Coordinates of N, CA and C in Angstrom, one line a residue:
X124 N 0.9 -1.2 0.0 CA 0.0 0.0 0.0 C 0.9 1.2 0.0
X125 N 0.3 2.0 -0.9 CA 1.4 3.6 -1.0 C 1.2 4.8 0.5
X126 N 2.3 5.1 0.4 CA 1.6 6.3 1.6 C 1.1 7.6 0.6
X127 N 0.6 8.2 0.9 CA 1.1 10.0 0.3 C 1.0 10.9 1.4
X128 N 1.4 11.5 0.6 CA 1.7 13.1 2.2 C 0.7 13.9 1.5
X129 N 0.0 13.8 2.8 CA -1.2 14.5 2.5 C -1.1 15.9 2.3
X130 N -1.8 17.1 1.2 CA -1.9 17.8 0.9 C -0.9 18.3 0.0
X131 N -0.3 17.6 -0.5 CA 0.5 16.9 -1.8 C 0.0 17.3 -3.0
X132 N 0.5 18.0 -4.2 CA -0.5 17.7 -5.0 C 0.6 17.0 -5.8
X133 N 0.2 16.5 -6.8 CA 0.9 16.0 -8.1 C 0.9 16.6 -9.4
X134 N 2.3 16.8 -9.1 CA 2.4 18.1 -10.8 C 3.3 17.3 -12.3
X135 N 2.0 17.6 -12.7 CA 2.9 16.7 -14.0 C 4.1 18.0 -14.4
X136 N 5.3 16.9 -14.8 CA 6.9 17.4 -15.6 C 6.2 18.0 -16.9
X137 N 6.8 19.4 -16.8 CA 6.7 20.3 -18.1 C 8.1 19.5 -19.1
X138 N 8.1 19.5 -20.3 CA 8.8 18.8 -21.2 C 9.4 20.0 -21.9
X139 N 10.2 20.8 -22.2 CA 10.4 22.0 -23.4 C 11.1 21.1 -24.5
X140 N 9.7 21.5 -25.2 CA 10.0 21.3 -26.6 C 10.4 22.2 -27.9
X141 N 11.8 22.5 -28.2 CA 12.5 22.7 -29.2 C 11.3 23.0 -30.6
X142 N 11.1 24.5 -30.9 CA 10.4 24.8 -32.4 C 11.1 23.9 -33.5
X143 N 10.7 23.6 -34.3 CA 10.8 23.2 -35.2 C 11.7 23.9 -36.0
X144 N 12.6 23.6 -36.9 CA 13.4 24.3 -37.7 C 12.5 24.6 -39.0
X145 N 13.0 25.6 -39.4 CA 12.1 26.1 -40.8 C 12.5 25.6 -41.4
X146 N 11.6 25.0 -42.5 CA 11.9 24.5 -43.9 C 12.5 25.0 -44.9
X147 N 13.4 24.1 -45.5 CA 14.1 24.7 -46.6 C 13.4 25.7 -47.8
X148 N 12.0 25.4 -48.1 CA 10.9 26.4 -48.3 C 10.9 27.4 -48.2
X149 N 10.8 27.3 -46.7 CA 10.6 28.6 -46.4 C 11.7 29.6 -46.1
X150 N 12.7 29.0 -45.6 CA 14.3 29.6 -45.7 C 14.5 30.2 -47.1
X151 N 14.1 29.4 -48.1 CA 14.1 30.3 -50.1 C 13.3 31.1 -50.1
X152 N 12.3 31.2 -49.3 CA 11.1 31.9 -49.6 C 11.3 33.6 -49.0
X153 N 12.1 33.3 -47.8 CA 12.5 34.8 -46.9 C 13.6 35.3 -47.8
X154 N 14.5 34.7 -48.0 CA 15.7 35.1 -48.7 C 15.4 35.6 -50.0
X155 N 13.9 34.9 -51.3 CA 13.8 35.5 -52.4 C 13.1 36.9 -52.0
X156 N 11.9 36.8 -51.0 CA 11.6 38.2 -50.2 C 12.6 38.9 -49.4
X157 N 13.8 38.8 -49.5 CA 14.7 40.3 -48.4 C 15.1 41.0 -49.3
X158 N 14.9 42.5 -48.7 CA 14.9 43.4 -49.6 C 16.5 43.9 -50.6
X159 N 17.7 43.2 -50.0 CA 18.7 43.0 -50.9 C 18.9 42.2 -52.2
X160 N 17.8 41.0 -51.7 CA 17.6 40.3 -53.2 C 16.9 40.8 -54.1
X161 N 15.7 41.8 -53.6 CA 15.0 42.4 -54.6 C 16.0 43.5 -54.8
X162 N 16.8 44.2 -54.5 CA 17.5 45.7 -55.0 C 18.4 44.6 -56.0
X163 N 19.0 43.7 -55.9 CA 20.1 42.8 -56.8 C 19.2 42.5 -58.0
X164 N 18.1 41.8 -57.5 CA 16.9 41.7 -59.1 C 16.8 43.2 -59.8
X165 N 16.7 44.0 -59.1 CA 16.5 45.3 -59.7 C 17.9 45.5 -60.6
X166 N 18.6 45.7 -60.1 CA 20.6 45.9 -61.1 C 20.5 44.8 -61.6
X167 N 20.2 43.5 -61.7 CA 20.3 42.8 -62.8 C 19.5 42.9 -64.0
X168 N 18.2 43.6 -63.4 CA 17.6 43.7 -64.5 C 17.9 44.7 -65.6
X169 N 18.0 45.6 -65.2 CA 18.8 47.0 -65.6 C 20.4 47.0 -66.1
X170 N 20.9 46.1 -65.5 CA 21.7 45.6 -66.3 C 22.1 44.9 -67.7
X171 N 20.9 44.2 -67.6 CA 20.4 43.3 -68.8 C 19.9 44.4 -70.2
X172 N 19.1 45.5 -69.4 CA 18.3 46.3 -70.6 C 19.4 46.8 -71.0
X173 N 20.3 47.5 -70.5 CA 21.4 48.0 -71.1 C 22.0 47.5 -71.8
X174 N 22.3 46.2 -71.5 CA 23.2 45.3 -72.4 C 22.9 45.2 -73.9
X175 N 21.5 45.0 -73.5 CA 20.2 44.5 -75.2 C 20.5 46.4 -75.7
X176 N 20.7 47.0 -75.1 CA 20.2 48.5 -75.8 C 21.8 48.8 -76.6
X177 N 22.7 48.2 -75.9 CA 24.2 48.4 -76.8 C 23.9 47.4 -77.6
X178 N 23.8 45.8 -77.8 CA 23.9 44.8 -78.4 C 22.9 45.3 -79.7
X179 N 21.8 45.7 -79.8 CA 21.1 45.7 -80.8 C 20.5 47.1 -81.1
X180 N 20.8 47.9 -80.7 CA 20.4 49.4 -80.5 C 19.3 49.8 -80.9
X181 N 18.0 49.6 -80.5 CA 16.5 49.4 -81.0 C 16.1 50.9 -81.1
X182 N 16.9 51.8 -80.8 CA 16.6 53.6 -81.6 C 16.8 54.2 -82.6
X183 N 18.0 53.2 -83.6 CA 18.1 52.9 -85.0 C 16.6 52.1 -85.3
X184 N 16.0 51.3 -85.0 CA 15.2 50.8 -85.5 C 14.0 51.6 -85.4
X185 N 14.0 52.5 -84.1 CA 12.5 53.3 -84.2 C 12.3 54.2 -85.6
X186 N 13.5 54.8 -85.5 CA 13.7 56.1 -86.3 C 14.2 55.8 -88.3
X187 N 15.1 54.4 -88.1 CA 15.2 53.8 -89.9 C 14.3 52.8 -90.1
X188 N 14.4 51.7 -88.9 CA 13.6 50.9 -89.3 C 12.1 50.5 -89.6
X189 N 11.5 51.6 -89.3 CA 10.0 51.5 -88.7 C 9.3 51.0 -90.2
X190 N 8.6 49.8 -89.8 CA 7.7 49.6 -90.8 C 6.8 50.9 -91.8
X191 N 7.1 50.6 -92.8 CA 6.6 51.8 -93.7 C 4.8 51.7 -93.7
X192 N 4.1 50.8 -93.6 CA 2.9 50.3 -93.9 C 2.2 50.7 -92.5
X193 N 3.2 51.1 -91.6 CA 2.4 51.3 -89.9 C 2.4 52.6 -89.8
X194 N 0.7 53.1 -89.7 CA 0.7 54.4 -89.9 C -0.4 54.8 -89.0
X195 N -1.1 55.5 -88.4 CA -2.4 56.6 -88.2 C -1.7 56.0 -86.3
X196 N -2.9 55.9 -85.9 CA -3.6 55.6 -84.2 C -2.3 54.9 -83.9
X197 N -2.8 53.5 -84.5 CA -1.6 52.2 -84.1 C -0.6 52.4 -84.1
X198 N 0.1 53.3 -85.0 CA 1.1 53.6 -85.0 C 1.8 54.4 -84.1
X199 N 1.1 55.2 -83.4 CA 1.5 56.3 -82.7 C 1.5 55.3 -81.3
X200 N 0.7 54.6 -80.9 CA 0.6 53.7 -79.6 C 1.2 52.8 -79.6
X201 N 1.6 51.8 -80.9 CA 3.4 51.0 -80.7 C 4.7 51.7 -80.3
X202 N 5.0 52.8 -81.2 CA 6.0 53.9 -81.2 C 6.0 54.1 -79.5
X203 N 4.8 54.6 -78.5 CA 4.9 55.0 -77.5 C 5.0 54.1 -76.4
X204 N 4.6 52.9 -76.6 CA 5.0 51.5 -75.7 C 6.6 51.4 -76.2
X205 N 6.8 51.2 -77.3 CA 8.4 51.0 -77.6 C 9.1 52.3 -77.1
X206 N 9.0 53.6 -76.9 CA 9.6 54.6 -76.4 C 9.8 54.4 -75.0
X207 N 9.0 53.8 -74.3 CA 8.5 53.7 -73.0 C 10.0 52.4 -72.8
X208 N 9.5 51.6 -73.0 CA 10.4 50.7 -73.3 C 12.4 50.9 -73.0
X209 N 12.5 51.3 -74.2 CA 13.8 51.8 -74.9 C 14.2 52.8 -73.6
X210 N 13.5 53.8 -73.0 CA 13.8 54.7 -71.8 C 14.3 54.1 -70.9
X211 N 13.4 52.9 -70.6 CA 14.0 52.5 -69.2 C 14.9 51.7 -69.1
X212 N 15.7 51.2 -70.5 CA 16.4 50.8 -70.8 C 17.7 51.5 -71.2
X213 N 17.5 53.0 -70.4 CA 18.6 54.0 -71.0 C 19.0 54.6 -72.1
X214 N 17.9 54.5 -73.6 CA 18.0 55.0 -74.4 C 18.1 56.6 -74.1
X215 N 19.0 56.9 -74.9 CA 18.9 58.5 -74.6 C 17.1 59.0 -74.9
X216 N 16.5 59.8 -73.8 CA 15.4 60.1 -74.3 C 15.5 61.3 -75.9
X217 N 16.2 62.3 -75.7 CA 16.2 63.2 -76.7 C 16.4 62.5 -78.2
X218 N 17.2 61.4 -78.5 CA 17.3 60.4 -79.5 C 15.8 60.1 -80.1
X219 N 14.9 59.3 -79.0 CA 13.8 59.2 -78.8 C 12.9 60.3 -79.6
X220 N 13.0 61.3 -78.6 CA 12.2 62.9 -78.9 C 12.6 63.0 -80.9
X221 N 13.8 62.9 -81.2 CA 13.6 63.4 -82.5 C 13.5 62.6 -83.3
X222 N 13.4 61.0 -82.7 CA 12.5 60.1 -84.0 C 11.2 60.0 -83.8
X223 N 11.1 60.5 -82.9 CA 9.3 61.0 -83.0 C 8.4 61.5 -83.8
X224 N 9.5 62.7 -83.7 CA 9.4 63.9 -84.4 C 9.3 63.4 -85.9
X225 N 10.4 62.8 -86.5 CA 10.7 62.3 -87.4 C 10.1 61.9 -88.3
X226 N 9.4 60.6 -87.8 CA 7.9 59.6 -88.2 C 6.6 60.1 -88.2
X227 N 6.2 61.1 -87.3 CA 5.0 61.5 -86.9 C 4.3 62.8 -87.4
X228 N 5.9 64.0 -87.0 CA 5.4 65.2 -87.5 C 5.3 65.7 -86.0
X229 N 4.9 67.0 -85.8 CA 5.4 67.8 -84.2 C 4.1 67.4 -83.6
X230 N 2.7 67.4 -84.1 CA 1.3 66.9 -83.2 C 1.4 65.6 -82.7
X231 N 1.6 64.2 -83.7 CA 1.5 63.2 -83.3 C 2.6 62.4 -82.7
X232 N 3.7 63.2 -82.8 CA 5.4 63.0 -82.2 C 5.0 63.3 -81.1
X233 N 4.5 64.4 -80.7 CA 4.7 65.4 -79.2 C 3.8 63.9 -78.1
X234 N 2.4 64.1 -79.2 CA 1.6 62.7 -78.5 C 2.7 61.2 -77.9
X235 N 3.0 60.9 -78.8 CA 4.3 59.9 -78.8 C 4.9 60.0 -77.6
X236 N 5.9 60.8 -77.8 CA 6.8 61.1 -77.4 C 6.7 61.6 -76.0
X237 N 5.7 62.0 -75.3 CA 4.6 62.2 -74.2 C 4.5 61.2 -73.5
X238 N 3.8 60.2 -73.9 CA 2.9 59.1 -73.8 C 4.0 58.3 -73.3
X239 N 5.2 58.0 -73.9 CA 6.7 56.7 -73.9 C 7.1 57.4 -72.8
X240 N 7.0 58.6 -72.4 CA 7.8 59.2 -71.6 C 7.2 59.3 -70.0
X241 N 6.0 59.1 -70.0 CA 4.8 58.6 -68.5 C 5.0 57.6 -68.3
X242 N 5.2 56.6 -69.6 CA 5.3 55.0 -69.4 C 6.4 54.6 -68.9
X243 N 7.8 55.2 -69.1 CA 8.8 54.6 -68.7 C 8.8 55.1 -67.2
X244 N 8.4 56.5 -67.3 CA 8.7 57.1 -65.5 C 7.5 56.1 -64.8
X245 N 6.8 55.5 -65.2 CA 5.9 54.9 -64.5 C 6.3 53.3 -64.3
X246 N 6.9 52.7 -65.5 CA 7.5 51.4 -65.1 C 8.8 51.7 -64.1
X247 N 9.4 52.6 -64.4 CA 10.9 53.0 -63.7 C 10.4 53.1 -62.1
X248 N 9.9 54.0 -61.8 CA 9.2 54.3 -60.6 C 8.4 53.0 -60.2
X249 N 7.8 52.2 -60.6 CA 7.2 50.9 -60.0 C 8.3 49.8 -60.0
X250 N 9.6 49.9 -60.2 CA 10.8 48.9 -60.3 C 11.1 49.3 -58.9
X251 N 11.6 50.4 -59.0 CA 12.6 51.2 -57.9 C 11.4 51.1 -56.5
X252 N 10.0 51.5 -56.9 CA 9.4 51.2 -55.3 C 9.0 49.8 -54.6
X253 N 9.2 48.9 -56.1 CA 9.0 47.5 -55.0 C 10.4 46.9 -55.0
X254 N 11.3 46.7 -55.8 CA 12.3 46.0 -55.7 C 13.4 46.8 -54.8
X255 N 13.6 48.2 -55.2 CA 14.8 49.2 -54.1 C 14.1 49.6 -53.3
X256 N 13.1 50.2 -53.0 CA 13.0 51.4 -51.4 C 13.2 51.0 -50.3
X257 N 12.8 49.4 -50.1 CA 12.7 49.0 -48.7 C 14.5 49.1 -48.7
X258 N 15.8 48.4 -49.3 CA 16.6 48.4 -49.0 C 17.7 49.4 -49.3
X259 N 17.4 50.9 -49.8 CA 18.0 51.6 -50.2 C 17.5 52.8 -48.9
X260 N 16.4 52.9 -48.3 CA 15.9 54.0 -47.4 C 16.6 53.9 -46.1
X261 N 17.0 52.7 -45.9 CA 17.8 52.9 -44.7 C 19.5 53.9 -45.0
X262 N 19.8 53.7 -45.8 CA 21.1 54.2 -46.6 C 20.8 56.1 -46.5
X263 N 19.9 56.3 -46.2 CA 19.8 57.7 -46.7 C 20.3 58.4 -45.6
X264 N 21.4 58.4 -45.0 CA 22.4 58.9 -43.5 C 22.5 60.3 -43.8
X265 N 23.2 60.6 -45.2 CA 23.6 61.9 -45.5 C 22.7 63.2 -45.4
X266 N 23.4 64.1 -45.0 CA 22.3 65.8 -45.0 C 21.8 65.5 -46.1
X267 N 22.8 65.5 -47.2 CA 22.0 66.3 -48.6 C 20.9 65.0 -49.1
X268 N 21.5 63.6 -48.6 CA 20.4 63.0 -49.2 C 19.1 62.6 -48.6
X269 N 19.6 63.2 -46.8 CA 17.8 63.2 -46.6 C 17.4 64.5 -46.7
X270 N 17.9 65.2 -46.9 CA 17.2 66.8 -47.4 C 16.4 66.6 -48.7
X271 N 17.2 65.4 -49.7 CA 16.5 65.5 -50.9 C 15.3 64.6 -50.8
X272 N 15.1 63.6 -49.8 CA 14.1 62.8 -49.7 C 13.2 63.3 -49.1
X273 N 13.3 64.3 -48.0 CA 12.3 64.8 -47.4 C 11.6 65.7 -48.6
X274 N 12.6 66.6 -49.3 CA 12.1 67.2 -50.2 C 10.7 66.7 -51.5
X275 N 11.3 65.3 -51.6 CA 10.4 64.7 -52.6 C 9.6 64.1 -51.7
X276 N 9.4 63.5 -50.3 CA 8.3 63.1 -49.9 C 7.1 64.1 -49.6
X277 N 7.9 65.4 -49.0 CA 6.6 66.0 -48.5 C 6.6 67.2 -49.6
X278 N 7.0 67.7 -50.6 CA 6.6 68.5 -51.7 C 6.7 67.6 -53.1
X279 N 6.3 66.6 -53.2 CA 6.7 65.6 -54.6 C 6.4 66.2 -55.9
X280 N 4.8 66.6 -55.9 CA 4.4 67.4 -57.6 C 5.5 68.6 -57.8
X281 N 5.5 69.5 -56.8 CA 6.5 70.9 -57.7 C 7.7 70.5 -57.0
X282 N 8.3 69.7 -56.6 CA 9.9 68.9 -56.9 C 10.2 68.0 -58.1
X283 N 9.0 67.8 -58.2 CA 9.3 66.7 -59.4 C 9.2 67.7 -60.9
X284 N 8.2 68.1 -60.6 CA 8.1 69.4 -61.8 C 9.2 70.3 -62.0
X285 N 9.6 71.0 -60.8 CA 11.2 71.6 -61.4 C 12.2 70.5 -62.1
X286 N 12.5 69.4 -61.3 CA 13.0 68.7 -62.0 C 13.1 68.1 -63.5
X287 N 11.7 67.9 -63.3 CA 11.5 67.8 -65.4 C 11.7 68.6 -66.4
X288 N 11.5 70.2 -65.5 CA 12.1 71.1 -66.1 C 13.0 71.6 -66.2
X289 N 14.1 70.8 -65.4 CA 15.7 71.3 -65.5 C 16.1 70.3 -66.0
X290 N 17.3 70.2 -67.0 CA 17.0 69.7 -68.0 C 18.2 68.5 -67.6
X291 N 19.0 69.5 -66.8 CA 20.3 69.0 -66.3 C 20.5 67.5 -65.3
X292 N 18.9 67.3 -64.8 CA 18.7 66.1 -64.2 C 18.5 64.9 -64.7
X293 N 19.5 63.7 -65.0 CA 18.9 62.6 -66.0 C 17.5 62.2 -65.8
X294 N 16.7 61.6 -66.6 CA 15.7 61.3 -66.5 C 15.2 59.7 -65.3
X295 N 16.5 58.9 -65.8 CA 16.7 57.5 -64.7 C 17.1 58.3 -63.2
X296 N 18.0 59.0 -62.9 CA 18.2 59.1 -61.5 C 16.7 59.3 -61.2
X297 N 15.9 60.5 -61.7 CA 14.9 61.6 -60.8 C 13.8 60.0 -60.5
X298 N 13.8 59.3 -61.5 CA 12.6 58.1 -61.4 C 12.9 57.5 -60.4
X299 N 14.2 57.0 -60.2 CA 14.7 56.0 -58.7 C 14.8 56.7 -57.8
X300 N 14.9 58.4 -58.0 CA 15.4 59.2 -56.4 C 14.1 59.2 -56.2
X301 N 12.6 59.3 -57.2 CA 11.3 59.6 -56.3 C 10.4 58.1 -55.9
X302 N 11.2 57.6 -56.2 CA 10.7 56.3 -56.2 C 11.4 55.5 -54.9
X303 N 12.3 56.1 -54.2 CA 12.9 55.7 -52.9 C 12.3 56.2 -51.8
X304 N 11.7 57.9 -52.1 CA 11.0 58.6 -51.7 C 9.7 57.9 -51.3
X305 N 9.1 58.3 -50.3 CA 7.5 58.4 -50.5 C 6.7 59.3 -51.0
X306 N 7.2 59.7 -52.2 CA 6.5 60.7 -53.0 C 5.8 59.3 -53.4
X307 N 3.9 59.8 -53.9 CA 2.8 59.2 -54.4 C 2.8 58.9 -55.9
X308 N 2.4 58.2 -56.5 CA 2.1 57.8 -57.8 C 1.4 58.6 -58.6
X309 N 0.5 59.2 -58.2 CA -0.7 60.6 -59.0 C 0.3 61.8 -59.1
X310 N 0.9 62.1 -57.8 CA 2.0 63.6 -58.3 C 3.2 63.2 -59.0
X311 N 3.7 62.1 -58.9 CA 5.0 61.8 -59.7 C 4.3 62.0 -61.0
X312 N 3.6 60.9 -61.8 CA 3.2 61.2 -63.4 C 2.4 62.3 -63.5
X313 N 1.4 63.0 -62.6 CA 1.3 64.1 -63.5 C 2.1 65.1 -64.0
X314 N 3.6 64.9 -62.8 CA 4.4 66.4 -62.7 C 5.2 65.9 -63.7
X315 N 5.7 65.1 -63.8 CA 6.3 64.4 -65.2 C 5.8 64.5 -66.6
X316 N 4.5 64.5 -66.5 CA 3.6 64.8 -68.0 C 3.9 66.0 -68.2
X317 N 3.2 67.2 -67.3 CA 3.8 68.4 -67.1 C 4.9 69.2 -67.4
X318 N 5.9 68.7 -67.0 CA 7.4 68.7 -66.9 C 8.0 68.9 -67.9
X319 N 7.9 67.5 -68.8 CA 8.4 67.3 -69.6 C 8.0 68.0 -70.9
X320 N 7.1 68.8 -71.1 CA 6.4 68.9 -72.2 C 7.2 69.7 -72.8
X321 N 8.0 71.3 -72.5 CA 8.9 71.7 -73.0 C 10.2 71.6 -73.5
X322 N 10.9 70.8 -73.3 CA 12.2 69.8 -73.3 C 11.6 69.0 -74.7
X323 N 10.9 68.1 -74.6 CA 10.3 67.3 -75.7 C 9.6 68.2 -76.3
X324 N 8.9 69.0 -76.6 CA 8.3 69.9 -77.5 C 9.6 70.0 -78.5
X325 N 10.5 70.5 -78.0 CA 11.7 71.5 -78.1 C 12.2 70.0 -79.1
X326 N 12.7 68.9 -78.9 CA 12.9 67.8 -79.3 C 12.5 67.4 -80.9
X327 N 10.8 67.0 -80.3 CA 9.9 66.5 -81.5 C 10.0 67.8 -82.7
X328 N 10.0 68.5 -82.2 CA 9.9 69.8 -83.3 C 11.0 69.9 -84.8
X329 N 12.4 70.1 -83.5 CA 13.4 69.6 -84.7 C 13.8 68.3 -85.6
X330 N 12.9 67.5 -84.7 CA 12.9 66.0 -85.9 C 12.1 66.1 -86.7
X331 N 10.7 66.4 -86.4 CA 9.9 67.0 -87.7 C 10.4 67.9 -88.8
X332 N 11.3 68.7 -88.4 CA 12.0 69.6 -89.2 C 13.5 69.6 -90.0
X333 N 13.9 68.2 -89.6 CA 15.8 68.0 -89.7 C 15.8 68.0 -91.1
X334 N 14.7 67.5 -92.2 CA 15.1 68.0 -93.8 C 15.4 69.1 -94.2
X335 N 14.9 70.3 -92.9 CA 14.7 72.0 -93.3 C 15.4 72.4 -92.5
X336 N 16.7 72.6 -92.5 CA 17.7 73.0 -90.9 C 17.8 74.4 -90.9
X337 N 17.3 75.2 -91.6 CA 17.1 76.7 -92.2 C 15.8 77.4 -91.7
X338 N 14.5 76.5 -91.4 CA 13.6 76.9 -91.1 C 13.4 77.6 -89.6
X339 N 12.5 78.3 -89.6 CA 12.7 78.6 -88.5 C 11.9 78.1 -87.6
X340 N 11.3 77.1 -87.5 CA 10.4 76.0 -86.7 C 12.3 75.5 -85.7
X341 N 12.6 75.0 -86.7 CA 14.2 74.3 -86.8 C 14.9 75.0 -85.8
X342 N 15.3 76.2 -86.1 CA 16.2 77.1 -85.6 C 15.6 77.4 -84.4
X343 N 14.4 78.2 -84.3 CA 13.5 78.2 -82.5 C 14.2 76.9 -81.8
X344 N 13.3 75.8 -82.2 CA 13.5 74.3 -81.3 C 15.2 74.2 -80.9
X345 N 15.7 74.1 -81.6 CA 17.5 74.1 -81.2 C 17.8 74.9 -80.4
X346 N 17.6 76.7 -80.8 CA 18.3 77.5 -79.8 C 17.2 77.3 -78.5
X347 N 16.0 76.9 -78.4 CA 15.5 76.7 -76.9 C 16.6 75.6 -76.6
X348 N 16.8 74.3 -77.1 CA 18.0 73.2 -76.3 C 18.8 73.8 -76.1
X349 N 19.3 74.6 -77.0 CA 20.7 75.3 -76.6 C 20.9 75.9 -75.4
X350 N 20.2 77.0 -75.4 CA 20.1 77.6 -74.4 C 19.4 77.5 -72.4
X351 N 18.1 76.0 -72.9 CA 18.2 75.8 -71.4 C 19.5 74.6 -71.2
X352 N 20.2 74.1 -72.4 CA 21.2 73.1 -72.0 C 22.2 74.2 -71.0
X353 N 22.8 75.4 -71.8 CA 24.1 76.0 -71.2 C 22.9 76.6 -69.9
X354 N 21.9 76.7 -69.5 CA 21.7 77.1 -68.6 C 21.7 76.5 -67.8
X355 N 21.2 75.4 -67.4 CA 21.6 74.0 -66.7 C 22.5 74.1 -66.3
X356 N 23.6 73.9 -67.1 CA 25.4 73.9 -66.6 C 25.7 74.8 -66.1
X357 N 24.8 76.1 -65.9 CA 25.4 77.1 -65.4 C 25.0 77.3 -64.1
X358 N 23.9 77.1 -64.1 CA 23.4 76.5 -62.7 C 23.9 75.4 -61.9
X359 N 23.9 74.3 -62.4 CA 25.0 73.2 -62.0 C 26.0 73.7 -61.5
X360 N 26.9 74.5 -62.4 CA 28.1 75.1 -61.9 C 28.4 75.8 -60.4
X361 N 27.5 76.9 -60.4 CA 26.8 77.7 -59.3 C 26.5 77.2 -58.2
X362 N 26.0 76.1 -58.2 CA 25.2 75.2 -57.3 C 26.2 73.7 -56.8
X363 N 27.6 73.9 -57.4 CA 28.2 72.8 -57.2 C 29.2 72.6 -55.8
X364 N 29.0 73.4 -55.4 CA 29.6 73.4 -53.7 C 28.9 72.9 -52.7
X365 N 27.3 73.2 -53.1 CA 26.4 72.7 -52.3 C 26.5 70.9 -52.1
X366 N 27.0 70.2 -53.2 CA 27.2 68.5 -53.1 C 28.7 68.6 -52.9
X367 N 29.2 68.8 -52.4 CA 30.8 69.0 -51.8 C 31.0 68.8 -50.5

């Protein structure tokens, strides 16, 4: 017969049990989601478009090759998905702007040439905010470069708009600097539609015109590049201590 001591109670033994290790699944699965693998997808991809844009140079083909038989609507809406295209792939946009010009004429060029140029700031800017921001926003330590982020988060439309209108800003940086930013999707492409219209005006005009280099359509369009080009630089110049 057992004794027990009374007032005893009997406690069952806790056991610790060891979580489970994560599956190899799911170990690929965090690693294809961390935000270093998506900034690496991003430069490889970007990488690649460059490569194809030296290997086969598809702005010779907008501008010599363009099917002769493709003409009105459709035509103007392939041209501007392929502009779109070719941009974010670092085609020079002004290249772009005067085979527009070229094929179209200054109305349906300007249309063009418009249209390629929302599309690429809009694919560029949807690369850079899902694949870079998460892992590029911690990086922003410097004065000037959170001065410039604050700048495009809390003023985005008329930051982005001077921008488009200085001519001196590449068109790739300003897409991945607002795109790091929490600057919004609606003020980025409107201010960019906006933006850009005189720069590209200025563009499409003289490719409409390059058989007449005497005209004065011709002559206008050039000395505007001319002149907000050396103004840019001179500004740049002026302004170059400030990044020092």
């Amino acid at each position: 017969m057992l004794d027990t001591v009374p007032g005893s109670v009997a406690e069952p033994v806790a056991q610790s049990v060891a979580p489970p290790a994560p599956g190899l699944a799911v170990r690929c699965s965090g690693a294809l989601l961390s935000p270093w693998f998506r900034l690496g997808l991003l430069v490889a991809l970007l990488a690649a478009a460059a490569s194809l844009v030296l290997l086969y140079e598809p702005q010779r083909l907008l501008a010599d090759g363009w099917p002769p038989q493709m003409g009105g609507g459709a035509a103007v809406v392939v041209f501007a998905v392929a502009y779109g295209l070719c941009a974010v792939a670092f085609v020079p946009r002004p290249l772009l702007n005067l085979a527009a010009g070229a094929l179209f004429g200054s109305a349906f060029g300007l249309v063009a040439a418009l249209a390629g140029t929302v599309l690429a700031a809009g694919i560029s800017f949807g690369l850079g905010r899902l694949l870079g921001q998460e892992a590029l926003r911690p990086l922003l330590r410097g004065r000037w470069l959170r001065a410039a982020d604050g700048q495009l988060s809390g003023h985005g439309f008329r930051s982005m708009l001077a921008i488009r209108l200085f001519p001196g800003v590449p068109f790739a940086v300003a897409n991945y600097c607002a795109a790091v930013s929490r600057m919004g999707w609606v003020p980025f492409l409107v201010a960019t539609a906006l933006g850009s219209v005189p720069n590209t005006t200025a563009y499409v005009v003289a490719g409409s015109r390059a058989t007449s280099p005497t005209s004065p359509l011709f002559l206008c369009a050039t000395g505007f590049i001319v002149v907000t080009g050396v103004g840019a630089a001179v500004v740049a110049w002026r302004k170059r201590h400030h990044l020092s």
